[in-house]
mmCIF file of C-alpha atoms in Angstrom:
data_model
loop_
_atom_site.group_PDB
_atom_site.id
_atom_site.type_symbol
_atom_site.label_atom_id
_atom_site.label_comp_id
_atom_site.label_asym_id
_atom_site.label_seq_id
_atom_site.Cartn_x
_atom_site.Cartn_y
_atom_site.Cartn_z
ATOM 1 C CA UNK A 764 58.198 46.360 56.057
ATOM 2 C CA UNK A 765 58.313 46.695 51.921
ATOM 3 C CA UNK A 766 58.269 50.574 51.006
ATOM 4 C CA UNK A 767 54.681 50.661 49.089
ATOM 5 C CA UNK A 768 55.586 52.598 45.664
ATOM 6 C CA UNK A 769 51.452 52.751 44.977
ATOM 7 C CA UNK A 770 49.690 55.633 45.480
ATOM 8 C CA UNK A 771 46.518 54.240 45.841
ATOM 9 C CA UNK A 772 47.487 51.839 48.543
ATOM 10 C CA UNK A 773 45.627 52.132 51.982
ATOM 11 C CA UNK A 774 48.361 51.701 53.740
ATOM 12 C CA UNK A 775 46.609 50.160 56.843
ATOM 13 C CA UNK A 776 50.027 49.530 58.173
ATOM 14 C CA UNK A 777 50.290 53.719 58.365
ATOM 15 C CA UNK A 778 47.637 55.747 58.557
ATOM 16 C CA UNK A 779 45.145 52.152 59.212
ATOM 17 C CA UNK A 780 43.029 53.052 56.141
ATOM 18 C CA UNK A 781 39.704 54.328 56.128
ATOM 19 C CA UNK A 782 38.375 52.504 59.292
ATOM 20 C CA UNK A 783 41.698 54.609 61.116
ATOM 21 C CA UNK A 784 42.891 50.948 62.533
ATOM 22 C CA UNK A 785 46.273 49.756 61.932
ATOM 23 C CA UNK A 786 46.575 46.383 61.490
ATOM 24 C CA UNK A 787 50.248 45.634 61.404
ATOM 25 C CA UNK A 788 53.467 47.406 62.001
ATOM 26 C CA UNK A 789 54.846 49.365 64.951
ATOM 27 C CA UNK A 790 52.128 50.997 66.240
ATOM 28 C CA UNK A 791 49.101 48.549 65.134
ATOM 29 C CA UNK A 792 47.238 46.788 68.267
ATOM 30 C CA UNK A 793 49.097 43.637 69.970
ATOM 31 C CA UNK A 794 46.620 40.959 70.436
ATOM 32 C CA UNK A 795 47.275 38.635 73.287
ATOM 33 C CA UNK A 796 48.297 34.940 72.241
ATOM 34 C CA UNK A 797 45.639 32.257 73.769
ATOM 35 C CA UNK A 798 47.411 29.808 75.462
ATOM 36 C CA UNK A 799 45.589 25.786 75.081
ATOM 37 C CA UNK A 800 43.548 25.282 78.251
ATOM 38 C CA UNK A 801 43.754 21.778 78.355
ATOM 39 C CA UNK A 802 46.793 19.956 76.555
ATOM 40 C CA UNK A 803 46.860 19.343 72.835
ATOM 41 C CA UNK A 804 46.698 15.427 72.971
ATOM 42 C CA UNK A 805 45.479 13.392 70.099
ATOM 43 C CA UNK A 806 43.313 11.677 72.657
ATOM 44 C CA UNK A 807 41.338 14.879 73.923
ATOM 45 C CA UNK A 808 39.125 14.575 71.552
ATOM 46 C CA UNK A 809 36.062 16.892 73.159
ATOM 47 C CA UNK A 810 38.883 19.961 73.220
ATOM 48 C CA UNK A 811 40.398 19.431 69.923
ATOM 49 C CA UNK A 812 36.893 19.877 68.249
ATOM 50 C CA UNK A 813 36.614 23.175 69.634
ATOM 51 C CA UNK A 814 39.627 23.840 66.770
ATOM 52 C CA UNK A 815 38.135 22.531 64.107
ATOM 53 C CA UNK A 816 35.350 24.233 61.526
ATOM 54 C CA UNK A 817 32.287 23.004 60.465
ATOM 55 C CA UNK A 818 33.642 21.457 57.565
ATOM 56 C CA UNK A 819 36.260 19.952 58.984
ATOM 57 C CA UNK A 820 39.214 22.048 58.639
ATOM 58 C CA UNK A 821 41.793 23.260 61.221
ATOM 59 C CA UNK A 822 40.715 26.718 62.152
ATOM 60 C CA UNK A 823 43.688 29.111 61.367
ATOM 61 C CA UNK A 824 45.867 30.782 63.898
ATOM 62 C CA UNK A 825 44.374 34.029 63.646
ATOM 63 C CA UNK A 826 41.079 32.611 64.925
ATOM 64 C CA UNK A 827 42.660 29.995 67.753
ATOM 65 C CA UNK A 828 45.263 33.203 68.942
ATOM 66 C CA UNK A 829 47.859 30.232 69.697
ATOM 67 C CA UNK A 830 51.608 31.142 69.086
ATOM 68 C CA UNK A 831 53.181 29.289 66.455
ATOM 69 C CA UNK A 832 54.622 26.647 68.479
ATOM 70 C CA UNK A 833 51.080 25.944 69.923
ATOM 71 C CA UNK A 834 49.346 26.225 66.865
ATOM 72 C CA UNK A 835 51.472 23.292 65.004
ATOM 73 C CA UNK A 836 50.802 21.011 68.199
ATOM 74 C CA UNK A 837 47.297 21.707 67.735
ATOM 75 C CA UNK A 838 47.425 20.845 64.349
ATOM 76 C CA UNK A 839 49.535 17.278 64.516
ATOM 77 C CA UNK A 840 46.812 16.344 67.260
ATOM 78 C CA UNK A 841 44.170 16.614 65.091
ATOM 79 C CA UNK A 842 45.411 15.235 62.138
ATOM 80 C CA UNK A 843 46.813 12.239 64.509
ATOM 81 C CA UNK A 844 43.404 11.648 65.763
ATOM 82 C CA UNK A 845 42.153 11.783 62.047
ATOM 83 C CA UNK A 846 44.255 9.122 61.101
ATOM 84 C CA UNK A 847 42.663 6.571 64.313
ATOM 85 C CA UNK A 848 39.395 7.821 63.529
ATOM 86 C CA UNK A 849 38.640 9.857 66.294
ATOM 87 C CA UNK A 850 38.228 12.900 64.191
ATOM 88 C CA UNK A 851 36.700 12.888 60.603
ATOM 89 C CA UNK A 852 38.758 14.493 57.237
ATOM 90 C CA UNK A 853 35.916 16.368 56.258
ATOM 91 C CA UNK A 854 32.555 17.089 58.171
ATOM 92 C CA UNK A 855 29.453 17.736 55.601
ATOM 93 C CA UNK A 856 26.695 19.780 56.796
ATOM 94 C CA UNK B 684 74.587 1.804 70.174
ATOM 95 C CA UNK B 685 71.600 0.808 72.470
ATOM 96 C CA UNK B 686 68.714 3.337 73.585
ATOM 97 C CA UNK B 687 65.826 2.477 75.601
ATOM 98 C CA UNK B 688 63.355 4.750 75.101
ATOM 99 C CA UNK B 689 59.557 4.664 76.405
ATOM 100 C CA UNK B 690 57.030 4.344 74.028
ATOM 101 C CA UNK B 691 53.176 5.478 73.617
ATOM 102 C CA UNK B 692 51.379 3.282 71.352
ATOM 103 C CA UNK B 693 47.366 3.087 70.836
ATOM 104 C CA UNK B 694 45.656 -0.210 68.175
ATOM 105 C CA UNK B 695 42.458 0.203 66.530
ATOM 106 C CA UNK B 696 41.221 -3.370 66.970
ATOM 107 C CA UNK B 697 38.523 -4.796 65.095
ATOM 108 C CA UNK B 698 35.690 -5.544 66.637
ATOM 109 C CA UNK B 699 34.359 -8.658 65.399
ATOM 110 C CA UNK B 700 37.836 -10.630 66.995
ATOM 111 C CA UNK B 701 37.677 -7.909 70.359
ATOM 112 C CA UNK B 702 33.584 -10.104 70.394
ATOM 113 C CA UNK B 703 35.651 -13.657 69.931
ATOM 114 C CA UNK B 704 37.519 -12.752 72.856
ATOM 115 C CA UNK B 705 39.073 -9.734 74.832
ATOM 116 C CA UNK B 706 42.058 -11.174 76.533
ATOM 117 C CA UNK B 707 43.673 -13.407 73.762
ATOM 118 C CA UNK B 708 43.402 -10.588 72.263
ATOM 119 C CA UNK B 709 45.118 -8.298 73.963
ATOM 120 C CA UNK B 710 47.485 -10.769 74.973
ATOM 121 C CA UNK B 711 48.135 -11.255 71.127
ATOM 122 C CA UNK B 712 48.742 -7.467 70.830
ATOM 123 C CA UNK B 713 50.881 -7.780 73.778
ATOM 124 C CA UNK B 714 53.244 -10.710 72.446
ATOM 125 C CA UNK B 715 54.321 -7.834 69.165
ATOM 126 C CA UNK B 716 55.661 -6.228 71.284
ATOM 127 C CA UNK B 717 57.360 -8.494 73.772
ATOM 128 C CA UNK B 718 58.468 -10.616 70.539
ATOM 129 C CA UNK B 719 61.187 -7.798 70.011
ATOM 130 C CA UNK B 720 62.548 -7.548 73.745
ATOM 131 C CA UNK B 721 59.939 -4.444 74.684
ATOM 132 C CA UNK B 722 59.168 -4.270 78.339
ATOM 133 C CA UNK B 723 55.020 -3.934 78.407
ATOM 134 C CA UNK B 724 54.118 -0.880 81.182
ATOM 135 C CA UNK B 725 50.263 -1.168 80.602
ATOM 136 C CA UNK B 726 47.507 -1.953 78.145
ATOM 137 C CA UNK B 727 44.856 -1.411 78.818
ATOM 138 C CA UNK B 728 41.471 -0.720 76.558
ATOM 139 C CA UNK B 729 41.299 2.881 76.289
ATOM 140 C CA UNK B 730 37.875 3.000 74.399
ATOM 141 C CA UNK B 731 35.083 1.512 71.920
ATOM 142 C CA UNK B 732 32.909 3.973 69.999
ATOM 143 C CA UNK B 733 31.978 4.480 66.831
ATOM 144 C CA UNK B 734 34.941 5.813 64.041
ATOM 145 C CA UNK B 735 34.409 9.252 62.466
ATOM 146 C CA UNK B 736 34.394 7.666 59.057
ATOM 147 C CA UNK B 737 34.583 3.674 57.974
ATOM 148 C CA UNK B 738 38.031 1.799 58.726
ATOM 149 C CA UNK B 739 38.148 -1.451 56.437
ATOM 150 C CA UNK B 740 33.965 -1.836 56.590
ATOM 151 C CA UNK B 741 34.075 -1.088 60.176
ATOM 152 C CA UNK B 742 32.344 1.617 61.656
ATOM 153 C CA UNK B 743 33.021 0.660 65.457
ATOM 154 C CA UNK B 744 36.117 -0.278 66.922
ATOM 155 C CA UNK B 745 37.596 -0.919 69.924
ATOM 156 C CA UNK B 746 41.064 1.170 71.401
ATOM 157 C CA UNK B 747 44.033 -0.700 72.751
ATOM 158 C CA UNK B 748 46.402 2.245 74.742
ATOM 159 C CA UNK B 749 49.498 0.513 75.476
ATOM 160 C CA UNK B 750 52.845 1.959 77.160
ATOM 161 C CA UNK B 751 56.020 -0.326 76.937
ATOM 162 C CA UNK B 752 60.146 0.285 77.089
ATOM 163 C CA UNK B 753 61.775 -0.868 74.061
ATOM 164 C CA UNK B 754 65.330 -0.501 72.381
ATOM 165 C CA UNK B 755 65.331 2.441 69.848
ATOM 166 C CA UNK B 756 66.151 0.108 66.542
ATOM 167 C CA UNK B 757 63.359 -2.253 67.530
ATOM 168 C CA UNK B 758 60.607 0.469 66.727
ATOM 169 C CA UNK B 759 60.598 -0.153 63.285
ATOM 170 C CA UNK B 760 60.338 -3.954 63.493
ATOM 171 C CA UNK B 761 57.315 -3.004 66.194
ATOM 172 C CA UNK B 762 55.494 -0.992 63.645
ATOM 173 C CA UNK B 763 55.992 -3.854 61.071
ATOM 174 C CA UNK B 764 54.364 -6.354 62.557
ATOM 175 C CA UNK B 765 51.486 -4.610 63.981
ATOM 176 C CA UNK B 766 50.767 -3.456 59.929
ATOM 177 C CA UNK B 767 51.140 -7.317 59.363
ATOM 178 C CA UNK B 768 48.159 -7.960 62.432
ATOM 179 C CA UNK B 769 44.969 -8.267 60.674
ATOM 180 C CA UNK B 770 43.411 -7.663 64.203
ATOM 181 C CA UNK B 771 44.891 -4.434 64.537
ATOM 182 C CA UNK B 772 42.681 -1.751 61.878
ATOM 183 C CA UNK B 773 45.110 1.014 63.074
ATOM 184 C CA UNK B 774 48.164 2.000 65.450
ATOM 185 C CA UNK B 775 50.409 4.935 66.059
ATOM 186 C CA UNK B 776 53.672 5.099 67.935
ATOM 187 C CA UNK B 777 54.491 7.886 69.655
ATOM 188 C CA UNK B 778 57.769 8.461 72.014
ATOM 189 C CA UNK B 779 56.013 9.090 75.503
ATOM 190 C CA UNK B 780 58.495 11.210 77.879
ATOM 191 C CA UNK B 781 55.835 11.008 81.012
ATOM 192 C CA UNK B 782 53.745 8.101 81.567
ATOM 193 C CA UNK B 783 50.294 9.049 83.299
ATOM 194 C CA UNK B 784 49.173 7.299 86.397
ATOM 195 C CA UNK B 785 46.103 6.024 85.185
ATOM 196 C CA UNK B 786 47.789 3.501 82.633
ATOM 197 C CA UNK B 787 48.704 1.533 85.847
ATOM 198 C CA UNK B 788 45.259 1.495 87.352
ATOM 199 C CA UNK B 789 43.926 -1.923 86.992
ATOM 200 C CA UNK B 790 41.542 -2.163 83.773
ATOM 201 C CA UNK B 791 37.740 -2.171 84.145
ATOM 202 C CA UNK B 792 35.870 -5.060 83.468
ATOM 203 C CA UNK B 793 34.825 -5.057 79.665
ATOM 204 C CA UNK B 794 31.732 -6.844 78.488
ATOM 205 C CA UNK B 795 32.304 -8.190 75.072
ATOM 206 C CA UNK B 796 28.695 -9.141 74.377
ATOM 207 C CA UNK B 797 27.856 -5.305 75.173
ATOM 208 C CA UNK B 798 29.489 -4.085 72.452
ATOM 209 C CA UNK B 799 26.858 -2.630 70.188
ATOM 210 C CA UNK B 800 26.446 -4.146 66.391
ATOM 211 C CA UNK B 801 28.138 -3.049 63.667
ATOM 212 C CA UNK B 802 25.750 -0.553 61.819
ATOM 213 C CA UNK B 803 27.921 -0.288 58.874
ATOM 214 C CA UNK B 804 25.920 -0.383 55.272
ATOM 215 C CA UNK B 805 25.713 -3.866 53.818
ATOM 216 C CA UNK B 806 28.102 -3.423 50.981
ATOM 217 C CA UNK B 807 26.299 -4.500 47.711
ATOM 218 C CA UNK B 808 28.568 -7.553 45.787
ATOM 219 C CA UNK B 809 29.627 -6.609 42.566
ATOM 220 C CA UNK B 810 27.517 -7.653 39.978
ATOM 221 C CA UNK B 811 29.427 -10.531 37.864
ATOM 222 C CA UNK B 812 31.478 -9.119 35.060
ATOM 223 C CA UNK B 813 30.167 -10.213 31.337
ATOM 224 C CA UNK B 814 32.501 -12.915 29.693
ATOM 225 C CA UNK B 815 33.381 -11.647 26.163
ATOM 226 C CA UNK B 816 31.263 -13.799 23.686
ATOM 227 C CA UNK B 817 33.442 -14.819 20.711
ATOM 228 C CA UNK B 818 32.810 -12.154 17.808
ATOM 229 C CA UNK B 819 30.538 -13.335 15.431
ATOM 230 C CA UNK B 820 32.511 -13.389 12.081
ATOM 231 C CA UNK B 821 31.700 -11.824 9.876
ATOM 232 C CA UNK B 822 31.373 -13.407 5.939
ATOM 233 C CA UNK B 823 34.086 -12.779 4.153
ATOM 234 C CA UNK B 824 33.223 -11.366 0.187
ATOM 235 C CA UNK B 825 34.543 -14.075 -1.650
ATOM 236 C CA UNK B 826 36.563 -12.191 -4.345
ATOM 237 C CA UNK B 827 35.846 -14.990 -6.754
ATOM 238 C CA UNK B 828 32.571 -14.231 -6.881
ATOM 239 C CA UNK B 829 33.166 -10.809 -8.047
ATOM 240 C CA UNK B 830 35.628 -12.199 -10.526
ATOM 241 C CA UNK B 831 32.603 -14.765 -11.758
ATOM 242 C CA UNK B 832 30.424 -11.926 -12.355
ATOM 243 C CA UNK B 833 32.715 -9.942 -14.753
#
């Protein structure tokens, strides 16, 4: 981890700032990875929409939990199914 | 050096030739793929609903999942000709490790007049584009007239 040289950083990898929670380094809180319940197929269209925000964008790792590997399967389903038309590019409203 | 590998592939068809008739169709599809030595599993229609967003003016379409064997340096060839099928809106190839047991279940019986109508919006025709009149030309000031007046 970078040494922080400024004073008036938080540091919420040390101390965890003024909420008191770390949120990364050696001691901060280890949240468990989500595993996909059903598999990440272009064609499983009714699961792969539970991944995806209103507007139509992937929803980031930090909000699916996946590990990395999962999380890039996710997203080549999805943009698969985009390109047949199963999903849409962009939702509006 | 020769490869066989097994091969995933699903066609967007369009629906107004899937209405002229399913199984010449699908045979059609089928003959891409036989055409370069491919060994056909299964095809079998996978789905018709309406698209997320319009494909070519079409806003239903009808799914063609198809598993076959072919020889590795065929693939591009494959992919080729089904971007040369007007029929075919859309397709992806994928390398399929595990064929599922369903794709060899015999295919349900698929009313073409069933198929619900198109609601696409009626695309307005361009209006005509305005021919370029000739310029009107303009009168030249004849110089000698400004030399007759001095």
């Amino acid at each position: 981890m970078p040494r922080s040289y400024n004073n008036n950083d938080s540091g919420e990898g040390g101390r965890g700032g003024p909420g008191g929670r770390r949120k990364f380094g050696k001691f901060a809180p280890k949240k468990p990875l989500q595993f996909p319940e059903e598999p990440l197929d272009y064609k499983n269209i009714n699961y792969l929409i539970k991944f995806v925000a209103p507007t139509g964008k992937i929803v980031s790792r930090k909000r699916t939990g996946f590990s990395g590997q999962n999380q890039r399967l996710l997203a080549q389903a999805i943009k698969r199914a985009r390109l047949l038309g199963l999903m849409p590019f962009v939702w509006r409203g | 050096m020769q490869r066989t590998q097994t091969y995933e592939c699903m066609c967007l068809l369009d629906n107004r030739e899937v209405k002229s008739g399913w199984q010449p169709l699908k045979d059609s599809v089928a003959a891409v793929f036989t055409k370069h030595g491919a060994e056909m599993l299964s095809a079998r229609r996978w789905d018709e609903r309406r698209l997320a967003y319009a494909i070519k003016g079409q806003q239903r379409g009808t799914y063609l999942l198809t598993y076959f064997k072919a020889d590795t340096q065929q693939l591009t060839a494959i992919r080729r000709d089904l971007q040369f099928k007007e029929e075919v809106l859309r397709s992806l190839v994928l390398v399929c490790e595990d064929v599922p047991q369903h794709a060899f279940e015999p295919e349900a019986a698929f009313d073409v007049n069933a198929i619900p109508a198109d609601d696409a919006p009626v695309m307005r025709e361009a209006p005509p584009e305005p021919r370029d009149e000739e310029p009107v030309r303009e009168p030249v000031p004849e110089l000698d007239e400004e030399a007759k007046e001095d």
